[in-house]
PDB file of N, CA and C in Angstrom:
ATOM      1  N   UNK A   1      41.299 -55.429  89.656  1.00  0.00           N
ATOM      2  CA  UNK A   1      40.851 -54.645  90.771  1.00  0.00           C
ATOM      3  C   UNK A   1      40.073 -55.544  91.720  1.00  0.00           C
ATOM      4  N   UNK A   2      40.519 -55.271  93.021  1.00  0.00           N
ATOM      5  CA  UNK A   2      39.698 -56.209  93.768  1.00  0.00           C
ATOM      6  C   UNK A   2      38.060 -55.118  94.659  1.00  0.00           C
ATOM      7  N   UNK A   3      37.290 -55.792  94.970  1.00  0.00           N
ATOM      8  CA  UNK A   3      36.623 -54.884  95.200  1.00  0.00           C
ATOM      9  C   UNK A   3      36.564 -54.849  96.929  1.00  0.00           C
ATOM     10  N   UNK A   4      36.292 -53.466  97.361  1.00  0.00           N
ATOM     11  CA  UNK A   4      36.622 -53.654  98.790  1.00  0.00           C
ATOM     12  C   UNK A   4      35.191 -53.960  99.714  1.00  0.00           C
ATOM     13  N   UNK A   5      35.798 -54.129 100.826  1.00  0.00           N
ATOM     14  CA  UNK A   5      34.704 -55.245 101.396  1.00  0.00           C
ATOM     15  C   UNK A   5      35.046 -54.750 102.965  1.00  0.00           C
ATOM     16  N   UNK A   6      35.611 -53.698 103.139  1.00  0.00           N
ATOM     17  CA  UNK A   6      35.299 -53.410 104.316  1.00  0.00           C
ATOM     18  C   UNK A   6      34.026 -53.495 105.257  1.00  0.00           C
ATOM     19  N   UNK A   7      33.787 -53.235 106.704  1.00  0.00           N
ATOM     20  CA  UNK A   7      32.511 -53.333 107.487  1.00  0.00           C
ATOM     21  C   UNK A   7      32.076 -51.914 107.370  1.00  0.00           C
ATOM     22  N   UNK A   8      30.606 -52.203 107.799  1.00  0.00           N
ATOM     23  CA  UNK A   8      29.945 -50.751 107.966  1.00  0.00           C
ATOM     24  C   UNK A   8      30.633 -49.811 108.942  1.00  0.00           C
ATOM     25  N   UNK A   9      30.611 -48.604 108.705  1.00  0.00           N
ATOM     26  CA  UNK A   9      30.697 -47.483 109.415  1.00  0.00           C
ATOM     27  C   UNK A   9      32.445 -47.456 109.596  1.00  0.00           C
ATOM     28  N   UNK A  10      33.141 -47.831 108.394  1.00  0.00           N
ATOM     29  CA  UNK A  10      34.557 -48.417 108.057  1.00  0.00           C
ATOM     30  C   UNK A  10      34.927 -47.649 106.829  1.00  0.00           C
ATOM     31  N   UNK A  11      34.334 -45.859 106.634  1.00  0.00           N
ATOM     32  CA  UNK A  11      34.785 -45.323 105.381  1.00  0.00           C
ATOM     33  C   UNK A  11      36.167 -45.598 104.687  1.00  0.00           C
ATOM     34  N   UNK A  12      37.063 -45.561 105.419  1.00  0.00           N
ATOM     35  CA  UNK A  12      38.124 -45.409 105.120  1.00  0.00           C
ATOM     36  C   UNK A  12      38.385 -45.981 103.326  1.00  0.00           C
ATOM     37  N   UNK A  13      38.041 -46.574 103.134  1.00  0.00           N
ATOM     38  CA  UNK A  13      38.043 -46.746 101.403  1.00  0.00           C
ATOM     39  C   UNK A  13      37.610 -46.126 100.331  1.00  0.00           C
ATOM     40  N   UNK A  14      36.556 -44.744 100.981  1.00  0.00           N
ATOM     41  CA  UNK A  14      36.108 -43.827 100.071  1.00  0.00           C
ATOM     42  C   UNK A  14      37.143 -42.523 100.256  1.00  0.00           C
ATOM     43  N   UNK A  15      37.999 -42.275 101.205  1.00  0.00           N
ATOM     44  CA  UNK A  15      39.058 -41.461 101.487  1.00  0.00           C
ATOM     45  C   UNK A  15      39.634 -40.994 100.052  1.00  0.00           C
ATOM     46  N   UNK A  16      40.238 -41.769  99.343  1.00  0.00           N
ATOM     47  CA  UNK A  16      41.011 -41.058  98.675  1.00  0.00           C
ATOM     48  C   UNK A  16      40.194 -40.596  97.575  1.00  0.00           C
ATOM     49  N   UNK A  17      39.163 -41.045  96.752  1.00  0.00           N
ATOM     50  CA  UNK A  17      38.211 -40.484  95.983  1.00  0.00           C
ATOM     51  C   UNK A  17      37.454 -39.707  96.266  1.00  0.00           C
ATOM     52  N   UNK A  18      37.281 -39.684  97.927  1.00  0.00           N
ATOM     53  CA  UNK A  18      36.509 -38.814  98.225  1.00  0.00           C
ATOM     54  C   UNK A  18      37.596 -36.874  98.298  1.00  0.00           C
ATOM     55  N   UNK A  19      38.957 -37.458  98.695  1.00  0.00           N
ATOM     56  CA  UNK A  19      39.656 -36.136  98.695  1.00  0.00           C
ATOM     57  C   UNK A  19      40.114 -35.684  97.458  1.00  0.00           C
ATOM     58  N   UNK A  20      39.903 -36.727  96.134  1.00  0.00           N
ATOM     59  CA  UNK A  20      40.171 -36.430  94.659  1.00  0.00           C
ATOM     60  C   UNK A  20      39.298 -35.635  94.436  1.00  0.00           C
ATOM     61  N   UNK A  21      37.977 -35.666  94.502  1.00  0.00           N
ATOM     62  CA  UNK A  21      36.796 -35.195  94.311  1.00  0.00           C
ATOM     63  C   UNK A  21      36.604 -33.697  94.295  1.00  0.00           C
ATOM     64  N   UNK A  22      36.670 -33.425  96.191  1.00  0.00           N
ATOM     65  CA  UNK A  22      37.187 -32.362  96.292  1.00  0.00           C
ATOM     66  C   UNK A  22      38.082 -31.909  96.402  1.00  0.00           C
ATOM     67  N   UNK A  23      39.210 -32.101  95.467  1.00  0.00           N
ATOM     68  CA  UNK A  23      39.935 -31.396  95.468  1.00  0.00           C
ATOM     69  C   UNK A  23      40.101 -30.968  93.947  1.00  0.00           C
ATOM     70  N   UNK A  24      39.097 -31.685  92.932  1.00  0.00           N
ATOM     71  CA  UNK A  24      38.636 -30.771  91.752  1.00  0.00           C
ATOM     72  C   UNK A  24      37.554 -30.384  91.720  1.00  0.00           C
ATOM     73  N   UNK A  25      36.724 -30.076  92.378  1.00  0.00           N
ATOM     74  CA  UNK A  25      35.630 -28.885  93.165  1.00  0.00           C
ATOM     75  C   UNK A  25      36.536 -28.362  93.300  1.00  0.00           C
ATOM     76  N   UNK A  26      37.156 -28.000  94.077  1.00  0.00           N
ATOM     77  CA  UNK A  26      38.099 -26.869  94.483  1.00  0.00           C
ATOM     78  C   UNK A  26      38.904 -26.105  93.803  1.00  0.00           C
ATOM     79  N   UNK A  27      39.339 -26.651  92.799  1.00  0.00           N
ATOM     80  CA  UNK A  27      40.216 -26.116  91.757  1.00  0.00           C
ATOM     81  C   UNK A  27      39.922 -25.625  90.544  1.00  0.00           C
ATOM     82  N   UNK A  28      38.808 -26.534  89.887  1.00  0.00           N
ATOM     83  CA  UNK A  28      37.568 -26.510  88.960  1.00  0.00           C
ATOM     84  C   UNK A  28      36.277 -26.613  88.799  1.00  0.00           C
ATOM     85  N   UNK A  29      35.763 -26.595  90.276  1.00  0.00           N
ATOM     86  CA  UNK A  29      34.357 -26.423  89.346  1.00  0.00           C
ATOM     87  C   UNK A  29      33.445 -25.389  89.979  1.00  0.00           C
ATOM     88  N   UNK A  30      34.001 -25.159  91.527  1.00  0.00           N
ATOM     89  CA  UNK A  30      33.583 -24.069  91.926  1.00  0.00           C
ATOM     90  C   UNK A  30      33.934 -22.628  91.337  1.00  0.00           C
ATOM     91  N   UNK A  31      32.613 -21.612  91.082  1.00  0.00           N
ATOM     92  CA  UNK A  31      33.136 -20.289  90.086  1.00  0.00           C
ATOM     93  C   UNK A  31      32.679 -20.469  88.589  1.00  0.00           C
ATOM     94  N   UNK A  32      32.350 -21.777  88.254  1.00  0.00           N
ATOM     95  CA  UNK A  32      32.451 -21.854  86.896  1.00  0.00           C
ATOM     96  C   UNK A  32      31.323 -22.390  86.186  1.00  0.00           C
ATOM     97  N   UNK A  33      30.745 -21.845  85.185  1.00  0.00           N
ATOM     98  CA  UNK A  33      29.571 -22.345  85.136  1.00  0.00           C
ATOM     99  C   UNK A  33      29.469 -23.432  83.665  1.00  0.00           C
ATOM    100  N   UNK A  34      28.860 -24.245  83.714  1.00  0.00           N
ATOM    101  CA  UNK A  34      29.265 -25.604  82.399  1.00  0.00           C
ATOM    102  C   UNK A  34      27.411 -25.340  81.859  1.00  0.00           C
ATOM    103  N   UNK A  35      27.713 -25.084  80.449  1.00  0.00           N
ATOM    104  CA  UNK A  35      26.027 -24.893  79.420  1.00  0.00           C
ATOM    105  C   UNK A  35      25.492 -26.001  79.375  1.00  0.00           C
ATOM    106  N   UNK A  36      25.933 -27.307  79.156  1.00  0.00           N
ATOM    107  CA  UNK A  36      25.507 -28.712  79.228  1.00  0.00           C
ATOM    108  C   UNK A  36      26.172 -29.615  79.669  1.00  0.00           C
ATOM    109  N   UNK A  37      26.226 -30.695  79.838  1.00  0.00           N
ATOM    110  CA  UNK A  37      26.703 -32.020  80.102  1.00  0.00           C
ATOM    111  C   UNK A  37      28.077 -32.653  79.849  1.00  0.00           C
ATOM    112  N   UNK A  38      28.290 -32.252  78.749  1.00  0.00           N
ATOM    113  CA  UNK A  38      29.160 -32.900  77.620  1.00  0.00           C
ATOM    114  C   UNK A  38      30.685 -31.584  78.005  1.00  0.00           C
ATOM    115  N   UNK A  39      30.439 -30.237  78.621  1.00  0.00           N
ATOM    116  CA  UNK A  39      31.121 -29.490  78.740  1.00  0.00           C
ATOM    117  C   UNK A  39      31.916 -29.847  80.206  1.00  0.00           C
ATOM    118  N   UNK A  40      30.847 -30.161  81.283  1.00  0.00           N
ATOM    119  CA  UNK A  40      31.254 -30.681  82.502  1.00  0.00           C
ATOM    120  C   UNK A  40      31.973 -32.149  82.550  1.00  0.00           C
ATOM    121  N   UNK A  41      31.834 -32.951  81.484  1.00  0.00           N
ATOM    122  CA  UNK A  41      31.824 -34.528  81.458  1.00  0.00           C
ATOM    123  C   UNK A  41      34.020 -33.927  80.783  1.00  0.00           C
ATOM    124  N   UNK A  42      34.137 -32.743  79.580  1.00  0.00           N
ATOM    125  CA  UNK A  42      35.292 -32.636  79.583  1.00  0.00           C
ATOM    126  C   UNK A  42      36.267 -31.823  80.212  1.00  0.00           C
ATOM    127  N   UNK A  43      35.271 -31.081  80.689  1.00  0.00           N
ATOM    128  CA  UNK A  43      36.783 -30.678  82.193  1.00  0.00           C
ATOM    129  C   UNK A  43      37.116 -31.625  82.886  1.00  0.00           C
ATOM    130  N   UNK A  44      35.983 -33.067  83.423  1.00  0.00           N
ATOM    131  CA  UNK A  44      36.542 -34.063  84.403  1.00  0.00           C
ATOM    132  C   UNK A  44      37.304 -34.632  83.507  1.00  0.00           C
ATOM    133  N   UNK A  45      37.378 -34.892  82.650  1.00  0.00           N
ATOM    134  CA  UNK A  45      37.865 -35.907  81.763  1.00  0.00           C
ATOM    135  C   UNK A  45      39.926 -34.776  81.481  1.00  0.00           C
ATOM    136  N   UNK A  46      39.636 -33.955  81.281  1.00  0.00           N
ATOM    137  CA  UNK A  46      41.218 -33.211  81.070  1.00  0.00           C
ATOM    138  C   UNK A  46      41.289 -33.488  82.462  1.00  0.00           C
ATOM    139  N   UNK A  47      40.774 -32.856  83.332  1.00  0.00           N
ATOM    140  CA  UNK A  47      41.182 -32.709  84.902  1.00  0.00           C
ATOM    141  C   UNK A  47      42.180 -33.658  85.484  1.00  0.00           C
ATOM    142  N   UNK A  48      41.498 -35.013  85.250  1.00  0.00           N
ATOM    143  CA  UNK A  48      42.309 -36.214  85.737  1.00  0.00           C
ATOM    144  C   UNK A  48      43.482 -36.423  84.777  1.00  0.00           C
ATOM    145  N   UNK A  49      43.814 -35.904  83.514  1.00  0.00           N
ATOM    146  CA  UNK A  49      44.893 -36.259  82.328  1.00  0.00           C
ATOM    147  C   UNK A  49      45.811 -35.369  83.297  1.00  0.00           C
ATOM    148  N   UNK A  50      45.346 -33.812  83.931  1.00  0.00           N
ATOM    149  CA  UNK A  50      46.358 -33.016  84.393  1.00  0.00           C
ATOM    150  C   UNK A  50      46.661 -33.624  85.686  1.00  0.00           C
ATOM    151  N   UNK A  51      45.736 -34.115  86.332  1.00  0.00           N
ATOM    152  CA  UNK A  51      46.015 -34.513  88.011  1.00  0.00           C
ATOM    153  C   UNK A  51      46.771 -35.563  87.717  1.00  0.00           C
ATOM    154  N   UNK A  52      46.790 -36.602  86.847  1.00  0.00           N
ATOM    155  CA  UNK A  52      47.341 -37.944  86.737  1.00  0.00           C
ATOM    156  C   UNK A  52      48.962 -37.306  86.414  1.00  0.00           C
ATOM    157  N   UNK A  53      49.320 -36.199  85.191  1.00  0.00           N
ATOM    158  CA  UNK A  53      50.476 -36.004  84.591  1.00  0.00           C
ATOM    159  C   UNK A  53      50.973 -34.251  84.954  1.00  0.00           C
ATOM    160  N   UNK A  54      50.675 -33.836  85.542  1.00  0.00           N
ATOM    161  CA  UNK A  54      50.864 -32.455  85.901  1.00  0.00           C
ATOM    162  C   UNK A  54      51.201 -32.131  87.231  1.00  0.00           C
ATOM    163  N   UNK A  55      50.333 -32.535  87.953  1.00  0.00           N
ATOM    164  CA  UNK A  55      49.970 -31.667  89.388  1.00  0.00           C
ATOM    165  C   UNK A  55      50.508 -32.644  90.457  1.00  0.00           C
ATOM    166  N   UNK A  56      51.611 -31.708  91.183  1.00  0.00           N
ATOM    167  CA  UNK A  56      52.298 -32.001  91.593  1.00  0.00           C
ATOM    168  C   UNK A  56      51.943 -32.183  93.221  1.00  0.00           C
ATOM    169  N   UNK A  57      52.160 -33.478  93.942  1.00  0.00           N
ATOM    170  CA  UNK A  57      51.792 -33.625  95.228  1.00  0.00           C
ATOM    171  C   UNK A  57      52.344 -34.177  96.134  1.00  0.00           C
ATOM    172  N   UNK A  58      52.531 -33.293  97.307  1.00  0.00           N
ATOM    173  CA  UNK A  58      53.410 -33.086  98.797  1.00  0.00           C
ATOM    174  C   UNK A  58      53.465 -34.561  98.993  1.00  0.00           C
ATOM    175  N   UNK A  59      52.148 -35.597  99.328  1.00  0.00           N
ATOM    176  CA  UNK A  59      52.183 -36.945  99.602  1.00  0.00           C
ATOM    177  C   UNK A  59      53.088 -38.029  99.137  1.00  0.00           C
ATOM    178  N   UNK A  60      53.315 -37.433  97.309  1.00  0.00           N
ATOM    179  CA  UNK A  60      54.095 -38.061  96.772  1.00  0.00           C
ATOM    180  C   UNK A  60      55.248 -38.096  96.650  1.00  0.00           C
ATOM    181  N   UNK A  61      55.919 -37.108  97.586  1.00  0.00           N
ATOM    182  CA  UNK A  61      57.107 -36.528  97.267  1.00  0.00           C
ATOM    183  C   UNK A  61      57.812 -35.657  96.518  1.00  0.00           C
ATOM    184  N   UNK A  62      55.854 -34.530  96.257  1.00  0.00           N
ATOM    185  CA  UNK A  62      56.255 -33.645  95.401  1.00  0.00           C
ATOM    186  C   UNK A  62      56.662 -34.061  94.026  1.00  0.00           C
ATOM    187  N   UNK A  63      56.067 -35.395  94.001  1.00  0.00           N
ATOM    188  CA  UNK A  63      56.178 -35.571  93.000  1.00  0.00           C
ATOM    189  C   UNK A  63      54.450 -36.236  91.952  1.00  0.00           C
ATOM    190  N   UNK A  64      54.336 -36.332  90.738  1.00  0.00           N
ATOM    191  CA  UNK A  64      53.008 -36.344  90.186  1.00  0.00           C
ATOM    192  C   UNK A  64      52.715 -38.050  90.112  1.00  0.00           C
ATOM    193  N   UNK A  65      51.781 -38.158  89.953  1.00  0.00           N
ATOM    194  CA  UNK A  65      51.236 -39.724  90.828  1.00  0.00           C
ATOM    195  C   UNK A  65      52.348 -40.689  89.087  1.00  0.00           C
ATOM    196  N   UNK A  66      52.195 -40.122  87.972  1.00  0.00           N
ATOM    197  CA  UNK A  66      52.260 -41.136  86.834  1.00  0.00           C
ATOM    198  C   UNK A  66      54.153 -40.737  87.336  1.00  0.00           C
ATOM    199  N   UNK A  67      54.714 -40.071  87.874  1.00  0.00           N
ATOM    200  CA  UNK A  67      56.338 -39.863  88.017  1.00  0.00           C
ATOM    201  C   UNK A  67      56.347 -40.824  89.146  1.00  0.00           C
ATOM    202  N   UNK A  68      55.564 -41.128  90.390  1.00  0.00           N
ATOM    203  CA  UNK A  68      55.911 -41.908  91.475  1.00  0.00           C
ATOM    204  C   UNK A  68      55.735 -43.210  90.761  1.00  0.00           C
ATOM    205  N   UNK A  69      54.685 -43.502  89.616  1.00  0.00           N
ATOM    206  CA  UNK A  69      54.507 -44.962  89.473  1.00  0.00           C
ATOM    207  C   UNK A  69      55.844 -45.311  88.617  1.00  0.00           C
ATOM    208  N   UNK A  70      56.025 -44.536  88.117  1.00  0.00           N
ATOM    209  CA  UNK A  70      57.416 -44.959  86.929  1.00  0.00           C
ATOM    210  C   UNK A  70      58.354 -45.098  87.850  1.00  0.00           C
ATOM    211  N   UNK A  71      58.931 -44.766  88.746  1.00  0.00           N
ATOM    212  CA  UNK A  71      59.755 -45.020  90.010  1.00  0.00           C
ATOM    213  C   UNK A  71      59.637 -46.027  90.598  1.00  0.00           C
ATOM    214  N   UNK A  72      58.485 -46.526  90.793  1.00  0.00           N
ATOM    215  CA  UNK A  72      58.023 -47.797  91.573  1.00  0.00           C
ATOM    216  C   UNK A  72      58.009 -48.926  90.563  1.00  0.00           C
ATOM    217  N   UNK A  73      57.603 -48.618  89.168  1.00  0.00           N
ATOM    218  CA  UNK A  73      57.913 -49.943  88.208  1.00  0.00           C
ATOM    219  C   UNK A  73      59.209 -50.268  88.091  1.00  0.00           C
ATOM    220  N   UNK A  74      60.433 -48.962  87.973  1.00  0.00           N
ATOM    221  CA  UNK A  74      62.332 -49.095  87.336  1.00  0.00           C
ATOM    222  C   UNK A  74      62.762 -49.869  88.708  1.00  0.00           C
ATOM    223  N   UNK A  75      62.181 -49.658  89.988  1.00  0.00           N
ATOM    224  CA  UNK A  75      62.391 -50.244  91.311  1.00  0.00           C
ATOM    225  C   UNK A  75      62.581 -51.752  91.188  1.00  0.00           C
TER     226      UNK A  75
END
């Protein structure tokens, strides 16, 4: 991983984590209430197993990010 090094006032590199983010707020965490730590720490933790292998997205071609990468490795 390289680390990014953009200039100030140059978000553009927090974009996509920042729309990952909320977009599991949005799906999971708003509405829902977590008793401790360890309960919130495993919804993020499934969340991304489903976002990575499940959930399907328009950007990708409607297709799920681990189906676009297997496409791009047989390429």
């Amino acid at each position: 991983m390289t680390q990014s090094m953009s200039r100030v006032a140059h978000c553009i590199d927090n974009d996509p984590m920042e729309g990952f983010w909320g977009i599991l707020k949005r799906e999971r965490y708003y509405g829902n209430r977590f008793t401790n730590k360890q309960e919130l720490v495993q919804m993020i933790h499934n969340y991304i197993l489903y976002y990575n292998t499940h959930r399907v997205q328009r950007g990708l071609g409607l297709l799920t990010p681990i189906e676009k990468h297997r496409l791009a490795m047989a390429a």
